mmCIF file of C-alpha atoms in Angstrom:
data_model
loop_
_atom_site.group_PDB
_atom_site.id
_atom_site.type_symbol
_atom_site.label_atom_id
_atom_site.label_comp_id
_atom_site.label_asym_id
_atom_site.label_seq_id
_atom_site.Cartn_x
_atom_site.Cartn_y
_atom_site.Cartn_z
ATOM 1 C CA UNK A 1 14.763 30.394 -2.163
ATOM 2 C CA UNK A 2 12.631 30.093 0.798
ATOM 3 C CA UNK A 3 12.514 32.642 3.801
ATOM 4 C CA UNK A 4 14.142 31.550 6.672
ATOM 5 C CA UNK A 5 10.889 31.961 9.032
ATOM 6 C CA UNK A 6 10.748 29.106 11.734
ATOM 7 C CA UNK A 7 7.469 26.715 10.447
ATOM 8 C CA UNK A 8 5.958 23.713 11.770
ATOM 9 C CA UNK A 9 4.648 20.712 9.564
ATOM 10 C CA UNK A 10 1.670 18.321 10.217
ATOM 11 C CA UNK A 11 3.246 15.196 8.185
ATOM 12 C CA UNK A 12 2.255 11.619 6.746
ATOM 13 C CA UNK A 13 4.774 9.327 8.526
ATOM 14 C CA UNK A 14 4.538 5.748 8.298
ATOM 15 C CA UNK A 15 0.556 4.828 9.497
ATOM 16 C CA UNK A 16 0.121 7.792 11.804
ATOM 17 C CA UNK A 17 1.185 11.473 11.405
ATOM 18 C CA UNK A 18 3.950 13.009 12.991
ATOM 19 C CA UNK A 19 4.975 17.099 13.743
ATOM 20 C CA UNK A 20 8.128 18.358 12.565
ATOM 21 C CA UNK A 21 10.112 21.328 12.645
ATOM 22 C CA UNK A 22 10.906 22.904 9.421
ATOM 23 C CA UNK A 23 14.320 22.199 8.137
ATOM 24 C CA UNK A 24 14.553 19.484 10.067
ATOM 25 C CA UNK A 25 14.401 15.448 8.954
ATOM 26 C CA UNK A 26 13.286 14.269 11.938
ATOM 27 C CA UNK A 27 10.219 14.287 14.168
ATOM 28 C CA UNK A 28 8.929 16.023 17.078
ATOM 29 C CA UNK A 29 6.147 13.604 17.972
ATOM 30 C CA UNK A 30 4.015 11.115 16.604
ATOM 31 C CA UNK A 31 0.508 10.764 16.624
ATOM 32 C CA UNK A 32 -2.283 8.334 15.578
ATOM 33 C CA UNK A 33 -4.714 10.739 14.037
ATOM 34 C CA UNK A 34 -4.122 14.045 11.886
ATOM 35 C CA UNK A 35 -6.182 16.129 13.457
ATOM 36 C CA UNK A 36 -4.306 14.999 17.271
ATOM 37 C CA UNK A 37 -1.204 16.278 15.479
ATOM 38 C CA UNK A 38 -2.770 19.375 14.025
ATOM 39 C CA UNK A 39 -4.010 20.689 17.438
ATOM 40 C CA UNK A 40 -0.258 20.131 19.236
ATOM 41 C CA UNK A 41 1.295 21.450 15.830
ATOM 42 C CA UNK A 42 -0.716 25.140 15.846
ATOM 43 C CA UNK A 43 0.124 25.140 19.535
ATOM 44 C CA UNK A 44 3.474 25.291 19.170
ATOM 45 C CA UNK A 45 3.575 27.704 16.023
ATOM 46 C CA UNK A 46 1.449 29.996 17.471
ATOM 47 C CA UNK A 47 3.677 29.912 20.763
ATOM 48 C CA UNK A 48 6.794 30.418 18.575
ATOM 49 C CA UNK A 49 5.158 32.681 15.762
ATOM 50 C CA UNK A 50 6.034 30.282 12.882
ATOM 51 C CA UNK A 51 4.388 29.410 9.429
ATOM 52 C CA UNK A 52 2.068 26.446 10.284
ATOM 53 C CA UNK A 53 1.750 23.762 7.270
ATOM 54 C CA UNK A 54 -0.283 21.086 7.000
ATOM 55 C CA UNK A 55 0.745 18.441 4.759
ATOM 56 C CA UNK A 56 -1.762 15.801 3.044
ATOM 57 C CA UNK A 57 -1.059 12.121 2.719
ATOM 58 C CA UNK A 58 1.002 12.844 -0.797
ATOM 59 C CA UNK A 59 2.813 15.497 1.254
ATOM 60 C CA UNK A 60 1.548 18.643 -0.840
ATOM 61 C CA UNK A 61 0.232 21.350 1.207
ATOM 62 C CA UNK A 62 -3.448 21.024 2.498
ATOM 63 C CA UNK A 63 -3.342 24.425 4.284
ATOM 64 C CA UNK A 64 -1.100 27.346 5.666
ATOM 65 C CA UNK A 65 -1.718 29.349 8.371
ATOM 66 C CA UNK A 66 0.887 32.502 8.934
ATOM 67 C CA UNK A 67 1.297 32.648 13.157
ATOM 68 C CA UNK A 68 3.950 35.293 12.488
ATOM 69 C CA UNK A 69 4.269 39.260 13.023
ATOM 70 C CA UNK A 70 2.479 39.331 9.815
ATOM 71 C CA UNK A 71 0.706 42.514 9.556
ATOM 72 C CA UNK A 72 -2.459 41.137 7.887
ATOM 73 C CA UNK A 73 -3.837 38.966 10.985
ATOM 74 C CA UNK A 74 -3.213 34.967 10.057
ATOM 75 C CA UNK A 75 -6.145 33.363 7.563
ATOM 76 C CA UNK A 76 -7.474 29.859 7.288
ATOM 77 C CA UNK A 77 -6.841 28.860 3.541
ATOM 78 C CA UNK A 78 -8.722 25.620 3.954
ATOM 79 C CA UNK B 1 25.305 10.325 -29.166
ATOM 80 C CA UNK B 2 26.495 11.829 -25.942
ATOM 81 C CA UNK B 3 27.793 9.654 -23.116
ATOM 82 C CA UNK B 4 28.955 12.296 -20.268
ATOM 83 C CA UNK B 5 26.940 11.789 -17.163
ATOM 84 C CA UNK B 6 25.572 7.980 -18.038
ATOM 85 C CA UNK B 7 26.542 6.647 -14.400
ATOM 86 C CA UNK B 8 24.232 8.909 -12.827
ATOM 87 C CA UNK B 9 21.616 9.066 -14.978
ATOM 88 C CA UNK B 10 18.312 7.618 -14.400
ATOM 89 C CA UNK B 11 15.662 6.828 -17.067
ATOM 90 C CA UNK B 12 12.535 7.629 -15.593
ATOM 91 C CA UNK B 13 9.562 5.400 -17.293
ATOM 92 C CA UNK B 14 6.072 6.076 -15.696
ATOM 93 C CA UNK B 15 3.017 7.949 -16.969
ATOM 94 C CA UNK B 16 3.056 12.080 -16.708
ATOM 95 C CA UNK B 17 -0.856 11.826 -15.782
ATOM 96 C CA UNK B 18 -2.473 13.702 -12.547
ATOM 97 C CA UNK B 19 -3.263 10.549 -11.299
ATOM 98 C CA UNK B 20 0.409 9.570 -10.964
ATOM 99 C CA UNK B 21 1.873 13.157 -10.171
ATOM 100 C CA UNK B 22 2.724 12.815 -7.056
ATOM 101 C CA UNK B 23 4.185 9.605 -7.499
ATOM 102 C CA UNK B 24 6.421 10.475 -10.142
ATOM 103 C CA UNK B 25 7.025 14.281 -7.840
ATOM 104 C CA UNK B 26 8.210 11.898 -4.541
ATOM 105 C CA UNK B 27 10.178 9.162 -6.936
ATOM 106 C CA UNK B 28 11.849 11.911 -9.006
ATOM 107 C CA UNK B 29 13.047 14.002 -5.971
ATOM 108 C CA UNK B 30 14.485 10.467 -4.043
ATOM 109 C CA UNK B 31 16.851 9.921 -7.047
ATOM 110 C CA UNK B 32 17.634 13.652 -6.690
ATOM 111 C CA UNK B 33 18.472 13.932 -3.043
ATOM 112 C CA UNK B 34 20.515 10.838 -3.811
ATOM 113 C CA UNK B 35 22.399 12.566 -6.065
ATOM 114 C CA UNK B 36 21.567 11.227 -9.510
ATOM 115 C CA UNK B 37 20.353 12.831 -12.455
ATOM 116 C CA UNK B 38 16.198 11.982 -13.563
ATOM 117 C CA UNK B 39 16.040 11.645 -17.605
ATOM 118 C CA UNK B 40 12.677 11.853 -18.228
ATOM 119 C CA UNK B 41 10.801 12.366 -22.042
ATOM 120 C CA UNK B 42 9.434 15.449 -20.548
ATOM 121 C CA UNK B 43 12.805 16.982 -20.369
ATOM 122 C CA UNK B 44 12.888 16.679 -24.355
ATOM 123 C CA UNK B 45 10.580 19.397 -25.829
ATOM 124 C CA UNK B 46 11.667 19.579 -29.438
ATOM 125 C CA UNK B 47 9.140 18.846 -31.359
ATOM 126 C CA UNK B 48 10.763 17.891 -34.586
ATOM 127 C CA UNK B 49 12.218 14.678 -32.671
ATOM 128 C CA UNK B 50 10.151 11.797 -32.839
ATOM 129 C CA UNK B 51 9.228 10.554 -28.991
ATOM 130 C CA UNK B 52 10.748 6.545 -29.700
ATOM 131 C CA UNK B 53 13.750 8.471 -30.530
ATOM 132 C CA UNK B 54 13.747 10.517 -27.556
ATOM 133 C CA UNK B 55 12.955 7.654 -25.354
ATOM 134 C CA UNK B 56 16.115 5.373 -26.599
ATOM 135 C CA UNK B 57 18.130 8.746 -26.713
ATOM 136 C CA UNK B 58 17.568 8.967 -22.644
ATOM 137 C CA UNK B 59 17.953 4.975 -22.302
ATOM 138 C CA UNK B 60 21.239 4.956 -24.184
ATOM 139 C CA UNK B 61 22.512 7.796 -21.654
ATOM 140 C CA UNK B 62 21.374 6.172 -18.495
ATOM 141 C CA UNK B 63 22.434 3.732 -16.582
ATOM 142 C CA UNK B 64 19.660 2.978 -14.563
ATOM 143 C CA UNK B 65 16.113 2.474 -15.752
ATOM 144 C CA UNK B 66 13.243 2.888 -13.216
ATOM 145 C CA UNK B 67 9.659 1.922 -14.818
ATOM 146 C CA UNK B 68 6.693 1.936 -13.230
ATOM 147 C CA UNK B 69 3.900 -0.686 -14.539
ATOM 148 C CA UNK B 70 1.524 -0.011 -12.127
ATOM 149 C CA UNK B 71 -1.142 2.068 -14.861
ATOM 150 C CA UNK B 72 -0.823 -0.345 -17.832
ATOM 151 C CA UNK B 73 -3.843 -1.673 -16.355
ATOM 152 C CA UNK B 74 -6.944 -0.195 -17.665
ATOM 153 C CA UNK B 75 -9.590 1.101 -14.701
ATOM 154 C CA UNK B 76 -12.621 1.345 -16.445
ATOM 155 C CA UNK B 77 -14.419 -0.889 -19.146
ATOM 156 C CA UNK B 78 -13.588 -0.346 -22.644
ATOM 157 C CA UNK B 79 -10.416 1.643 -21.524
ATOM 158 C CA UNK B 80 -7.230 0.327 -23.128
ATOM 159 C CA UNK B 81 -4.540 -1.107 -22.179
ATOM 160 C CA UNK B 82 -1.426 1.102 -21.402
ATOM 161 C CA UNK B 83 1.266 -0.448 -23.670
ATOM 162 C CA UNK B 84 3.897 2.335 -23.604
ATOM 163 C CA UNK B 85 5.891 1.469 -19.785
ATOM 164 C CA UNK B 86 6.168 -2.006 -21.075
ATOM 165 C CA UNK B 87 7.358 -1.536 -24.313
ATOM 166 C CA UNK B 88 9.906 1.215 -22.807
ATOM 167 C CA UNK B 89 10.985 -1.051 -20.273
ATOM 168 C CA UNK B 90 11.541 -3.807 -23.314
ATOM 169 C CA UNK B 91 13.543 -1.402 -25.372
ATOM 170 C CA UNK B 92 16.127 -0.251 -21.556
ATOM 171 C CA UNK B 93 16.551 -4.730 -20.736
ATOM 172 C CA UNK B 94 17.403 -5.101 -24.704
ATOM 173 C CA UNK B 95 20.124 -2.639 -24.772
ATOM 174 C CA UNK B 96 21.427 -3.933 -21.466
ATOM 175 C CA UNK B 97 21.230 -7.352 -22.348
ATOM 176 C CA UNK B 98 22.012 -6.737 -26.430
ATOM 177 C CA UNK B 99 24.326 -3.571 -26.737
ATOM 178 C CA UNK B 100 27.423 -4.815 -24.603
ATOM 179 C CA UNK B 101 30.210 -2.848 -23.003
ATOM 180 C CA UNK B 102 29.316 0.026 -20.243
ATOM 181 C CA UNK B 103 25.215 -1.204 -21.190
ATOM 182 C CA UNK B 104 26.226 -4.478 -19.825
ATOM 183 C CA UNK B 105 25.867 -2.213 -16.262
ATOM 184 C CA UNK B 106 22.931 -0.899 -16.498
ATOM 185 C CA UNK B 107 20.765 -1.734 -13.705
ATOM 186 C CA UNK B 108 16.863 -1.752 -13.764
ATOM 187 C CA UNK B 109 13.966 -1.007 -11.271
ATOM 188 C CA UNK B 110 10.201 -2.198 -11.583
ATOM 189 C CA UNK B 111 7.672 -0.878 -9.940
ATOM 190 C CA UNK B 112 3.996 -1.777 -9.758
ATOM 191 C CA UNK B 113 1.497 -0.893 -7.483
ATOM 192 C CA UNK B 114 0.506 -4.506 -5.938
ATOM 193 C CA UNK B 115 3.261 -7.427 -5.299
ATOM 194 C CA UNK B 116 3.015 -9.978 -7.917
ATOM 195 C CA UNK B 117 0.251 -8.450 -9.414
ATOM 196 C CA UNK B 118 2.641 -8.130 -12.902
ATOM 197 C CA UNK B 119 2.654 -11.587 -12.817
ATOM 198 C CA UNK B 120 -0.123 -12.034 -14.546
ATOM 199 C CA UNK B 121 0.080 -9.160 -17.549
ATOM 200 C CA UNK B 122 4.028 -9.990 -17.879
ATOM 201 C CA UNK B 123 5.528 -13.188 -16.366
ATOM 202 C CA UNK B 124 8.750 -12.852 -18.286
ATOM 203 C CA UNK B 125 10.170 -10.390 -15.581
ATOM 204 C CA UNK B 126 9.587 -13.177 -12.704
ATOM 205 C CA UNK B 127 13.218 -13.283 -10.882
ATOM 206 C CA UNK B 128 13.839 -9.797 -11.683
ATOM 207 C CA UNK B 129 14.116 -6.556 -9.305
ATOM 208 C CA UNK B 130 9.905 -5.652 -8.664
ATOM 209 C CA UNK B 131 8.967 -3.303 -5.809
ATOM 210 C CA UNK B 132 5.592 -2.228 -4.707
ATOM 211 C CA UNK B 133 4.598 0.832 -3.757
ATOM 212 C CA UNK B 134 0.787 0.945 -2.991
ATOM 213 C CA UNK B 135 0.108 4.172 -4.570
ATOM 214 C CA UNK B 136 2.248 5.526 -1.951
ATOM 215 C CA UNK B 137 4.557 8.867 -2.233
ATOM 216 C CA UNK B 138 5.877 8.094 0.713
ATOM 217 C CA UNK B 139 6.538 3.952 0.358
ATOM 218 C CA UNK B 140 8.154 5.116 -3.336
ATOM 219 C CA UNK B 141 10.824 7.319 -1.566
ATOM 220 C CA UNK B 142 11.385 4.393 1.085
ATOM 221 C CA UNK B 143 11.326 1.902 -1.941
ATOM 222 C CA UNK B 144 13.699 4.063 -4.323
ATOM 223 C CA UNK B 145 16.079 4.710 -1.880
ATOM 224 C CA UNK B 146 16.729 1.277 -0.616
ATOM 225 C CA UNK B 147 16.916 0.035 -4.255
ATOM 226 C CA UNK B 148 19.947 2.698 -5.031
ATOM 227 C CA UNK B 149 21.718 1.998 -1.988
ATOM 228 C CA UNK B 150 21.509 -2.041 -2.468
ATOM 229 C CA UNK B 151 22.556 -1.570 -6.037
ATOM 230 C CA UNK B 152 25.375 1.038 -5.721
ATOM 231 C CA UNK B 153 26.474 0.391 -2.029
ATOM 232 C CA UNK B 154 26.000 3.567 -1.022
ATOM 233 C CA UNK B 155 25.055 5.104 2.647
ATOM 234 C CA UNK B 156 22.074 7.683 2.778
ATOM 235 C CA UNK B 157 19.847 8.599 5.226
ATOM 236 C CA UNK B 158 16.741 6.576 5.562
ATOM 237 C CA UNK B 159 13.474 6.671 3.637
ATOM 238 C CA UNK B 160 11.473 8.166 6.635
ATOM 239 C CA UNK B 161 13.921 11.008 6.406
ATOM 240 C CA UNK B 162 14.350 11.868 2.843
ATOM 241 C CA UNK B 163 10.303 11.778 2.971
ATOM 242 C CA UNK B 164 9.985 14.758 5.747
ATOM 243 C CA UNK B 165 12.620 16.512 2.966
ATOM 244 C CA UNK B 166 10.208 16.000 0.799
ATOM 245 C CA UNK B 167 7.301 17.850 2.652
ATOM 246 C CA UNK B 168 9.736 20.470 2.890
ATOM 247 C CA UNK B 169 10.714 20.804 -0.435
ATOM 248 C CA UNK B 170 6.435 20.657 -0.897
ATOM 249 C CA UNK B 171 6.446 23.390 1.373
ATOM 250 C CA UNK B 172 8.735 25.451 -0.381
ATOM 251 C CA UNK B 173 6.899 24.969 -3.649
ATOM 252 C CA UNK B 174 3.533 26.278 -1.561
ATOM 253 C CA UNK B 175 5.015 29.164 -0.889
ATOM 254 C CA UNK B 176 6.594 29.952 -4.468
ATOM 255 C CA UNK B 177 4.090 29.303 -6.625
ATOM 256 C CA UNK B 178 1.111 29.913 -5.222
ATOM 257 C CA UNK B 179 1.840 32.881 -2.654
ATOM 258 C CA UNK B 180 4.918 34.411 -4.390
ATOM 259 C CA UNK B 181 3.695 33.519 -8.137
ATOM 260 C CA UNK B 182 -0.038 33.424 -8.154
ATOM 261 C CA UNK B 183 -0.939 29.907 -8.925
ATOM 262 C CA UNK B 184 -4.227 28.459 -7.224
ATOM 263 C CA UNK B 185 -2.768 25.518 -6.754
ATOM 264 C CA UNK B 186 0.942 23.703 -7.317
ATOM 265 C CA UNK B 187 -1.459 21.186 -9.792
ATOM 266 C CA UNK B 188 -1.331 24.244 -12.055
ATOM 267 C CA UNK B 189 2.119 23.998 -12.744
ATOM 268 C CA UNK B 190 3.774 21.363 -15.116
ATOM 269 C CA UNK B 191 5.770 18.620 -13.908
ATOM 270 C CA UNK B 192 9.030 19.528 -15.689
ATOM 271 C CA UNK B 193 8.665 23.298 -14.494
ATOM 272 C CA UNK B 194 8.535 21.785 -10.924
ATOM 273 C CA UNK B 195 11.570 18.911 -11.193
ATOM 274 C CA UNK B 196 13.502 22.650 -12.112
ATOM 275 C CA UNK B 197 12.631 23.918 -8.777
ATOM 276 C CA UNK B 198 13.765 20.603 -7.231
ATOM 277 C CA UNK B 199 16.726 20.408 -8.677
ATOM 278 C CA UNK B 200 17.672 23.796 -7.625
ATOM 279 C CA UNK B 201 15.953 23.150 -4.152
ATOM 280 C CA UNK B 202 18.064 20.096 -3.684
ATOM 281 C CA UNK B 203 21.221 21.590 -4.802
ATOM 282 C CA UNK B 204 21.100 24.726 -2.205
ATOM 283 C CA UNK B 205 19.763 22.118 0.279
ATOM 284 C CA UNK B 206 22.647 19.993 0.706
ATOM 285 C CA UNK B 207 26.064 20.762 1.601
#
């Protein structure tokens, strides 16, 4: 199963995009553009060290970023 | 035939296709998270079975049938017609309507992706239970769930929710087969080897 690591998602959610808190079913905040939610999102999980995913419209993942005490530094995989 | 299991089981009718993966991904975990059991043909490998007998194998054992018409349409000229999702769909409404006793229950969802756009290809179903989903993952979760909890008066939490589950569950999936197992993407993985995952995914997930 998966680690327990704290992560942030960049999620579809209704017409906008929203952020949300791994684990969780709810969300943070809503925005009207992806890339609005993506800059708040990688704010937070590089405040709180967390995984950082960024969903696509389907939900699969468009890109990771690690923001933890990884040490290889954190990668793009875009 | 065995019976154990038929009021949780849903027949799953919709094309295994990458165009329709993540359709049939979102749709497939909804009936999951709700606690019912996908049949799908996919989950029947042997060979030496023939695939109509297969496919009235898994409608016999289900009670619910969800098909999904919206790809019998052909895209492109001199494409044909995609015959099977009707035909299935024929096969689940003649043994509810035909067979009697617990069939008599069985309860059927169509989905296409356009409202009323069946209409034209098959008017017979007019009056019955249609849902559009717009080529949406996340509409099919909000339109699955609403159909199981009209039909079996059941509580569960709302679309919106079970769809950030979903991106959860996607990125658990990231992170197991492509950084744990090696994959380049989750596309290289088959559908039935990823509905395995779910269902173990869903399982540890709820209480």
């Amino acid at each position: 199963m998966s680690k327990k690591t704290s992560s942030q998602h960049v999620v579809k959610d209704d017409d906008g995009w929203a952020v949300k808190k791994g684990g969780s079913t709810k969300a943070t905040r809503h925005f009207s553009t992806q890339q609005e939610a993506i800059e708040w999102a990688r704010d937070i999980a590089k405040r709180q060290k967390a995984e950082f995913y960024i969903h696509g419209r389907d939900g699969k993942i468009r890109s990771k970023d690690s923001y933890g005490n990884d040490p290889s530094p954190p990668k793009d995989k875009r | 035939m065995p019976v154990a299991g038929f009021d949780k089981s849903v027949f799953i009718n919709c094309p295994f296709d990458d165009d329709y993966r993540q359709l049939l991904l979102s749709l497939v975990f909804t009936a999951l998270y709700l606690g019912y059991r996908p049949r799908l043909s996919l989950e029947r490998a042997d060979s030496a079975e023939n695939r109509i007998d297969k496919i009235v194998g898994l409608i016999d054992e289900s009670k619910f049938g969800i098909h999904d018409l919206s790809r019998i349409i052909s895209t492109e000229e001199n494409q044909h017609f995609r015959m099977n999702m009707p035909f299935e769909l024929g096969i689940d409404f003649g043994c509810k309507k035909l067979k009697g006793g617990k069939w008599s229950t069985k309860q059927i969802l169509v989905l296409e992706k356009e409202r009323y756009r069946y209409q034209k290809a098959l008017s017979d179903l007019s009056g019955s239970d249609i849902k559009n989903h717009n080529d949406d993952p996340e509409r099919i979760v909000a339109v699955v769930r609403d159909w199981f909890v009209t039909t079996e008066s059941i509580r569960a939490i709302s679309g919106n929710r079970i769809w950030h589950e979903y991106n959860d569950f996607q990125a658990f999936l990231y992170d197991e087969l492509v950084e744990k197992d090696g994959h380049e993407t989750v596309d290289d993985v088959q559908a039935s080897e990823i509905i395995m995952l779910m269902e173990s995914w869903v399982k540890d997930r709820k209480p």
